[in-house]
Short mmCIF file of C-alpha atoms (C1' of nucleotides) in Angstrom, two decimals:
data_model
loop_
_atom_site.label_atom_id
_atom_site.label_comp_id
_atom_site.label_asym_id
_atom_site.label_seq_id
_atom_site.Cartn_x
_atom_site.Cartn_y
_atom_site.Cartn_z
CA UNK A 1 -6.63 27.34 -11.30
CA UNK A 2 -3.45 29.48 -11.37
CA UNK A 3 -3.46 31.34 -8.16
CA UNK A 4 -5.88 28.98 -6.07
CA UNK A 5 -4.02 26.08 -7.01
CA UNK A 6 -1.65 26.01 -3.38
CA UNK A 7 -5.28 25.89 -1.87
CA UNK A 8 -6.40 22.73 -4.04
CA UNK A 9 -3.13 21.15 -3.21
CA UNK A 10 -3.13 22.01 0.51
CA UNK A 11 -6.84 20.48 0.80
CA UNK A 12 -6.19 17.33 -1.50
CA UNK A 13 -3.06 16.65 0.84
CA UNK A 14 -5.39 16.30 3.88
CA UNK A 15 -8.29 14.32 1.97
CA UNK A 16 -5.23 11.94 0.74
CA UNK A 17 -4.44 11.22 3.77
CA UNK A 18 -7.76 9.75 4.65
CA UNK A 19 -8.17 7.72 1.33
CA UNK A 20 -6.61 4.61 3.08
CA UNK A 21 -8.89 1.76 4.54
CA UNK A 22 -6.34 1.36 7.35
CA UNK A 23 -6.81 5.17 8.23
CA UNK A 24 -10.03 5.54 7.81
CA UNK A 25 -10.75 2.88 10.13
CA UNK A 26 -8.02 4.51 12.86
CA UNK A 27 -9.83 7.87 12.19
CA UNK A 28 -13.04 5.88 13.15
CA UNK A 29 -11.36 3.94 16.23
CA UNK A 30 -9.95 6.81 17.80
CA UNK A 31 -12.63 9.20 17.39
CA UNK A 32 -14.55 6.64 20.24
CA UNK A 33 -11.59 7.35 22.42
CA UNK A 34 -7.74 7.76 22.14
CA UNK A 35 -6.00 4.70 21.42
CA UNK A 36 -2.46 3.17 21.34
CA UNK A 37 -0.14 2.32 18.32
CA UNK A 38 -0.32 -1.22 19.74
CA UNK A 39 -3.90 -1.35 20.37
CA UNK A 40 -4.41 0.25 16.73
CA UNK A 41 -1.87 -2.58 15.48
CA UNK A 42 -3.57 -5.69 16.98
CA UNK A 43 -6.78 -4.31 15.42
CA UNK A 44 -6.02 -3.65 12.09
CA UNK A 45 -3.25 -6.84 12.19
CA UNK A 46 -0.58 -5.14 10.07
CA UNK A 47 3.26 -5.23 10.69
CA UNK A 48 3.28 -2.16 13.75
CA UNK A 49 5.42 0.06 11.51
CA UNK A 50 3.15 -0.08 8.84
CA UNK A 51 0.51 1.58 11.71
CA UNK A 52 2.80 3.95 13.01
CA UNK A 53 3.90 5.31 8.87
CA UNK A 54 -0.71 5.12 8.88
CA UNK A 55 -0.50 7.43 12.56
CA UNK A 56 2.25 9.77 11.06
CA UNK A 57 0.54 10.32 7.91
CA UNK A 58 -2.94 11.60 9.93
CA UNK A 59 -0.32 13.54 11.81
CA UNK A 60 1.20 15.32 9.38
CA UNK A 61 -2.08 16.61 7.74
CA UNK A 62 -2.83 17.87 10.84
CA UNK A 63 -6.16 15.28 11.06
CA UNK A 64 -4.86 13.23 14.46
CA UNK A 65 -2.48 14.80 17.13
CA UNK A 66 -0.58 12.27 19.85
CA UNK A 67 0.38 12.54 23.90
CA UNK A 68 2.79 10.44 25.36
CA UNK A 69 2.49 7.90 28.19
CA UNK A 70 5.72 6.37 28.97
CA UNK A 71 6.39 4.75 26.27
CA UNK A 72 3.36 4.46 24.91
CA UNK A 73 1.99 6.66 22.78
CA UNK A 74 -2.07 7.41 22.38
CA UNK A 75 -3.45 9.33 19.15
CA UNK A 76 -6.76 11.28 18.74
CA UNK A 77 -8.69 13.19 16.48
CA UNK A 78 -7.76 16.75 16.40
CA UNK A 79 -11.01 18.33 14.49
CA UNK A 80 -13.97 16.95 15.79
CA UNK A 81 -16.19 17.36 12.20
CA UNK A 82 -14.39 14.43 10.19
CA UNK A 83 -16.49 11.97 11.91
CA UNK A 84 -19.49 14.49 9.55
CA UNK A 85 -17.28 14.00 6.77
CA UNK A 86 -17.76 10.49 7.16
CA UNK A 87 -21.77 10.79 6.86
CA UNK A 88 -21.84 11.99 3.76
CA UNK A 89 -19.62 9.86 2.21
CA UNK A 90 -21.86 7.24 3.30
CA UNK A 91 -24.32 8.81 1.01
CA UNK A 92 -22.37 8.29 -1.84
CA UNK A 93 -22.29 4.95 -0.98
CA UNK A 94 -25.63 4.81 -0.28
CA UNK A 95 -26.60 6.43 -3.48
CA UNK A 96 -24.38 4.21 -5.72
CA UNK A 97 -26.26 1.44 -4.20
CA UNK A 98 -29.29 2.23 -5.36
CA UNK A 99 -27.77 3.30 -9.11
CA UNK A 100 -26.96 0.16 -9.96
CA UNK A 101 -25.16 1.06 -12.92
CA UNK A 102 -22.81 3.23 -10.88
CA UNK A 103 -22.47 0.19 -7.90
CA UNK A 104 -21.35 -2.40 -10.66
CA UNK A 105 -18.46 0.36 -11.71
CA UNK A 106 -17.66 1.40 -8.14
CA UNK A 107 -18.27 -1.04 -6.05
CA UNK A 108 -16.39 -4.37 -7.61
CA UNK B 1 -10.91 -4.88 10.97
CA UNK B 2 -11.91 -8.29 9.75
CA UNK B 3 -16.20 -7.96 8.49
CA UNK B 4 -15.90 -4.32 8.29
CA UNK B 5 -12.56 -4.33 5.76
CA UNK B 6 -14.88 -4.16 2.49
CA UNK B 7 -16.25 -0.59 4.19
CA UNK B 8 -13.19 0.75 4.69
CA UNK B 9 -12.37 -0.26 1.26
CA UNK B 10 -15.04 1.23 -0.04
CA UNK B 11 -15.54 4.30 1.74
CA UNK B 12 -11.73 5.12 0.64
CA UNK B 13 -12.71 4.80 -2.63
CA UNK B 14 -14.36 7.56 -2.81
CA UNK B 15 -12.37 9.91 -0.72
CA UNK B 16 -9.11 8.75 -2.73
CA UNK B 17 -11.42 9.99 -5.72
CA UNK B 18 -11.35 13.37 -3.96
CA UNK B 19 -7.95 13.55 -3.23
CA UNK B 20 -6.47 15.16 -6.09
CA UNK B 21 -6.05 19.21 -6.66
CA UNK B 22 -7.45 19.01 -10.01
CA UNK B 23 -10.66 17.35 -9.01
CA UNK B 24 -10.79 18.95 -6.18
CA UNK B 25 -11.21 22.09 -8.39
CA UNK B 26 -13.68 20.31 -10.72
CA UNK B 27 -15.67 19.54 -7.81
CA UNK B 28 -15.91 22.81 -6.47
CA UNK B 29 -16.79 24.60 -10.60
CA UNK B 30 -19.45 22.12 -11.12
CA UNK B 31 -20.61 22.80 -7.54
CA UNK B 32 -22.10 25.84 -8.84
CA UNK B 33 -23.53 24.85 -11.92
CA UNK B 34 -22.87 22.13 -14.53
CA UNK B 35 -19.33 22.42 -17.19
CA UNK B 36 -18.60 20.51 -19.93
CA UNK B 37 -15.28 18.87 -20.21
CA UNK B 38 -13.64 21.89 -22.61
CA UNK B 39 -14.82 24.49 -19.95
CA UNK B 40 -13.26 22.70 -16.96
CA UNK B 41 -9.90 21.89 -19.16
CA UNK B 42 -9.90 25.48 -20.17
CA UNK B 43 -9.87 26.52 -16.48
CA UNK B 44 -7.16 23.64 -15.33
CA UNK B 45 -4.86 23.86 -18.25
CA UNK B 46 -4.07 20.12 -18.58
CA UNK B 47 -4.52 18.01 -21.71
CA UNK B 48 -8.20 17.17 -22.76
CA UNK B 49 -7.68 13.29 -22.02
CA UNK B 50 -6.34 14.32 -18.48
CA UNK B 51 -9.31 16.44 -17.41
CA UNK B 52 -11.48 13.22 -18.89
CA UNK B 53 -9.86 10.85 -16.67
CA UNK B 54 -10.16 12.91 -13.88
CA UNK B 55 -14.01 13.20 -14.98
CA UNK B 56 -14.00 9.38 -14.93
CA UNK B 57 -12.39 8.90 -11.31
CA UNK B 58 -15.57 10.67 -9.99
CA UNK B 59 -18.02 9.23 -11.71
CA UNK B 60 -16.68 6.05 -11.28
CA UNK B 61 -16.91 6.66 -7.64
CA UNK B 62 -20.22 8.18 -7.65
CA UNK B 63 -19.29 11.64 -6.81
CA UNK B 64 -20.19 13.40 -10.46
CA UNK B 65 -22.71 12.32 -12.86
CA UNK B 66 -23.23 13.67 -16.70
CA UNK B 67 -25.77 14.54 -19.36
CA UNK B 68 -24.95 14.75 -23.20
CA UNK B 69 -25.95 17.47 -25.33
CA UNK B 70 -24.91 17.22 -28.54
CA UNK B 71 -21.54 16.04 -28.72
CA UNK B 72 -20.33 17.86 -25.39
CA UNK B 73 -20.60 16.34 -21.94
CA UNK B 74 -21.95 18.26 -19.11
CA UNK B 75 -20.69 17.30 -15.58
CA UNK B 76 -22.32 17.66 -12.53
CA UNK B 77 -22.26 17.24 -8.50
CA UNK B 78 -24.32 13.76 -7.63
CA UNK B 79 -24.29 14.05 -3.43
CA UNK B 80 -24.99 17.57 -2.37
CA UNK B 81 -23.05 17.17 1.04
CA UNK B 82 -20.01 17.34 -0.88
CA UNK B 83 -19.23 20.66 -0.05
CA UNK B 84 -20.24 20.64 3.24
CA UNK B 85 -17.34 18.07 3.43
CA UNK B 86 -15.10 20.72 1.95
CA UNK B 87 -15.72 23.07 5.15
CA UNK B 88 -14.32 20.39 7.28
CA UNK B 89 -11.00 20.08 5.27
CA UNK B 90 -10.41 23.90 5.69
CA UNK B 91 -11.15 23.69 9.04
CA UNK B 92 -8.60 21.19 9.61
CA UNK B 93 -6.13 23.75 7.40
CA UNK B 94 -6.80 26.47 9.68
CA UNK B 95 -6.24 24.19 12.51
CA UNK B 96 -2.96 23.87 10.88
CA UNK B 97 -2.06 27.71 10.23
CA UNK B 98 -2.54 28.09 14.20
CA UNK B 99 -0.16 25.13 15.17
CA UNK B 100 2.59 26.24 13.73
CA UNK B 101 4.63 22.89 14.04
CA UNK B 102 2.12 21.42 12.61
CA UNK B 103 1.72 23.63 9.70
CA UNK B 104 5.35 23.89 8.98
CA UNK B 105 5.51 19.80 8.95
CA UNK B 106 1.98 19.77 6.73
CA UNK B 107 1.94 22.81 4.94
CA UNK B 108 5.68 23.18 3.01
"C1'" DT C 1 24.55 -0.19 33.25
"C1'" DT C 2 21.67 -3.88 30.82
"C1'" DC C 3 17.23 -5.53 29.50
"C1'" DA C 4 12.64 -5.28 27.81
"C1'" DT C 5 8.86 -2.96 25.63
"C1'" DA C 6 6.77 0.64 22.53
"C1'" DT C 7 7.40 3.25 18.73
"C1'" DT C 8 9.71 5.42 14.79
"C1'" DT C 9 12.74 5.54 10.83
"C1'" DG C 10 15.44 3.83 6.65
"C1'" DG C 11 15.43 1.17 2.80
"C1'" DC C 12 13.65 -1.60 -0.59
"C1'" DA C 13 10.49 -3.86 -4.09
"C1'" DA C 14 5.73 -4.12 -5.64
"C1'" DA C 15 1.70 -1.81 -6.80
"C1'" DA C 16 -1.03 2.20 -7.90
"C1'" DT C 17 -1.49 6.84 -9.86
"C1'" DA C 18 -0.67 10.80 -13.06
"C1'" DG C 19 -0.26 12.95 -17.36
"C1'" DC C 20 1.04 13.13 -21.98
"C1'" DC C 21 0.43 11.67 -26.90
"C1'" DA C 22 -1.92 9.18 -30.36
"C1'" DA C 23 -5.81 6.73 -31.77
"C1'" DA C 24 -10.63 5.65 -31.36
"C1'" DT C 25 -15.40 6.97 -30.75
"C1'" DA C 26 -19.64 9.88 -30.93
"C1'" DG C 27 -22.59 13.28 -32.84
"C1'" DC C 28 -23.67 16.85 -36.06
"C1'" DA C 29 -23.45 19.36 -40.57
"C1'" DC C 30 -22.81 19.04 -45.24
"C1'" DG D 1 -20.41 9.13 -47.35
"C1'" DT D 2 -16.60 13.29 -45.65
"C1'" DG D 3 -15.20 16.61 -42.39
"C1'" DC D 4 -15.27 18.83 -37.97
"C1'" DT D 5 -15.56 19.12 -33.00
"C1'" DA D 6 -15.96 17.04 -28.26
"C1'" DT D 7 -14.75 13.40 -25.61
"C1'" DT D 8 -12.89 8.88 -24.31
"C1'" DT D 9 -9.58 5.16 -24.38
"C1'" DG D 10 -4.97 2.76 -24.92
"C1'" DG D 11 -0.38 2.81 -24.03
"C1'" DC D 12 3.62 4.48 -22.23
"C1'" DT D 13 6.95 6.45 -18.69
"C1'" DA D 14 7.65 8.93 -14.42
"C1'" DT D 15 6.28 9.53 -9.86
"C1'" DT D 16 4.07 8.27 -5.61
"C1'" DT D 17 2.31 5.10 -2.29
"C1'" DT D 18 2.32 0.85 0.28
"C1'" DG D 19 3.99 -2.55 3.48
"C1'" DC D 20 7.42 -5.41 5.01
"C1'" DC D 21 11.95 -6.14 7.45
"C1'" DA D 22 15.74 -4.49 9.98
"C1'" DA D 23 17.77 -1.01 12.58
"C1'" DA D 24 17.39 2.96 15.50
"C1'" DT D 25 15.32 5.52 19.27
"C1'" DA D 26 12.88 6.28 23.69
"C1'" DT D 27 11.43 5.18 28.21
"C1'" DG D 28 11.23 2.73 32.32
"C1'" DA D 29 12.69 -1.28 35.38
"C1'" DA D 30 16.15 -3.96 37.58
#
DNA sequence: TTCATATTTGGCAAAATAGCCAAATAGCAC
DNA sequence: GTGCTATTTGGCTATTTTGCCAAATATGAA
């Protein structure tokens, strides 16, 4: 590691904050179209401040960016390739499907 | 959410299993060839049982797979697209570095 | 101004994660 | 069998993350 290790930390800060079902599923919502806290809220059916702590998160790691409308306020993806990203995780999953030794671990 | 929640869940899985400097380094060594567990501890600088359990998280998720020889463990990418994946998080960190409130809120 | 709505922030307790040490296991040589 | 090396597992504490509630903030309407 030793002098790459800011690197490793900078890109495991971003991936981190996708590793959340509730943020991966924003990250897929709003990359369809920009889409209110409330909107996000009534979808996922969490307390809204739970959502907005989810939005601020993506925010933060740079991964969603926001615009203001009143008071309402609409997030959307900022780098177009993480819906990509998203593919080939599917082929993990895909691929642990068909090792069934590695589903029955994983996929409990 | 609702049918969809057990994707989410899984598909988090295995991006949580990413999200850690260390195996975000492990991933990227055994990207170019297979290491056994000494090699990649060597290189890290953590204790033996660490680097294992870090081992563990990825193959547990599907990411890594292994092959014995002997009485060492080699390690060694499962999904190719992986790295591809990797370009995408440093595109989001140079995104970052050019929004400068946005890097100084991420990148501290 | 007050009121109402949308969102964020602070604080807390519960749950999950990380990393170390020690002990267990596996494989090979003798 | 014993001894040696490589790796994994168990157990423990410290740290981080999660999600709720309550309170604060922001914006627009009356």
């Amino acid at each position: 590691m030793k002098h790459k290790e800011d690197y490793y930390k900078l890109r495991s800060e971003i991936i981190k904050a996708m590793s959340h079902p509730s943020r991966l599923f924003i990250i897929e919502e709003i990359s369809k179209g920009e889409k209110c806290v409330c909107e996000l809220t009534d979808m996922i059916g969490a307390d809204i401040s739970t959502i907005s702590k989810h939005l601020s998160v993506l925010k933060k790691a740079g991964i969603v960016t926001d615009r203001k409308e009143g008071t309402t306020v609409f997030y959307r993806l900022r780098v177009e390739c993480i819906m990509d990203f998203m593919n080939c995780i599917d082929n993990v999953m895909k691929s642990n499907a068909k090792t069934s030794s590695n589903a029955a671990r994983c996929c409990k």
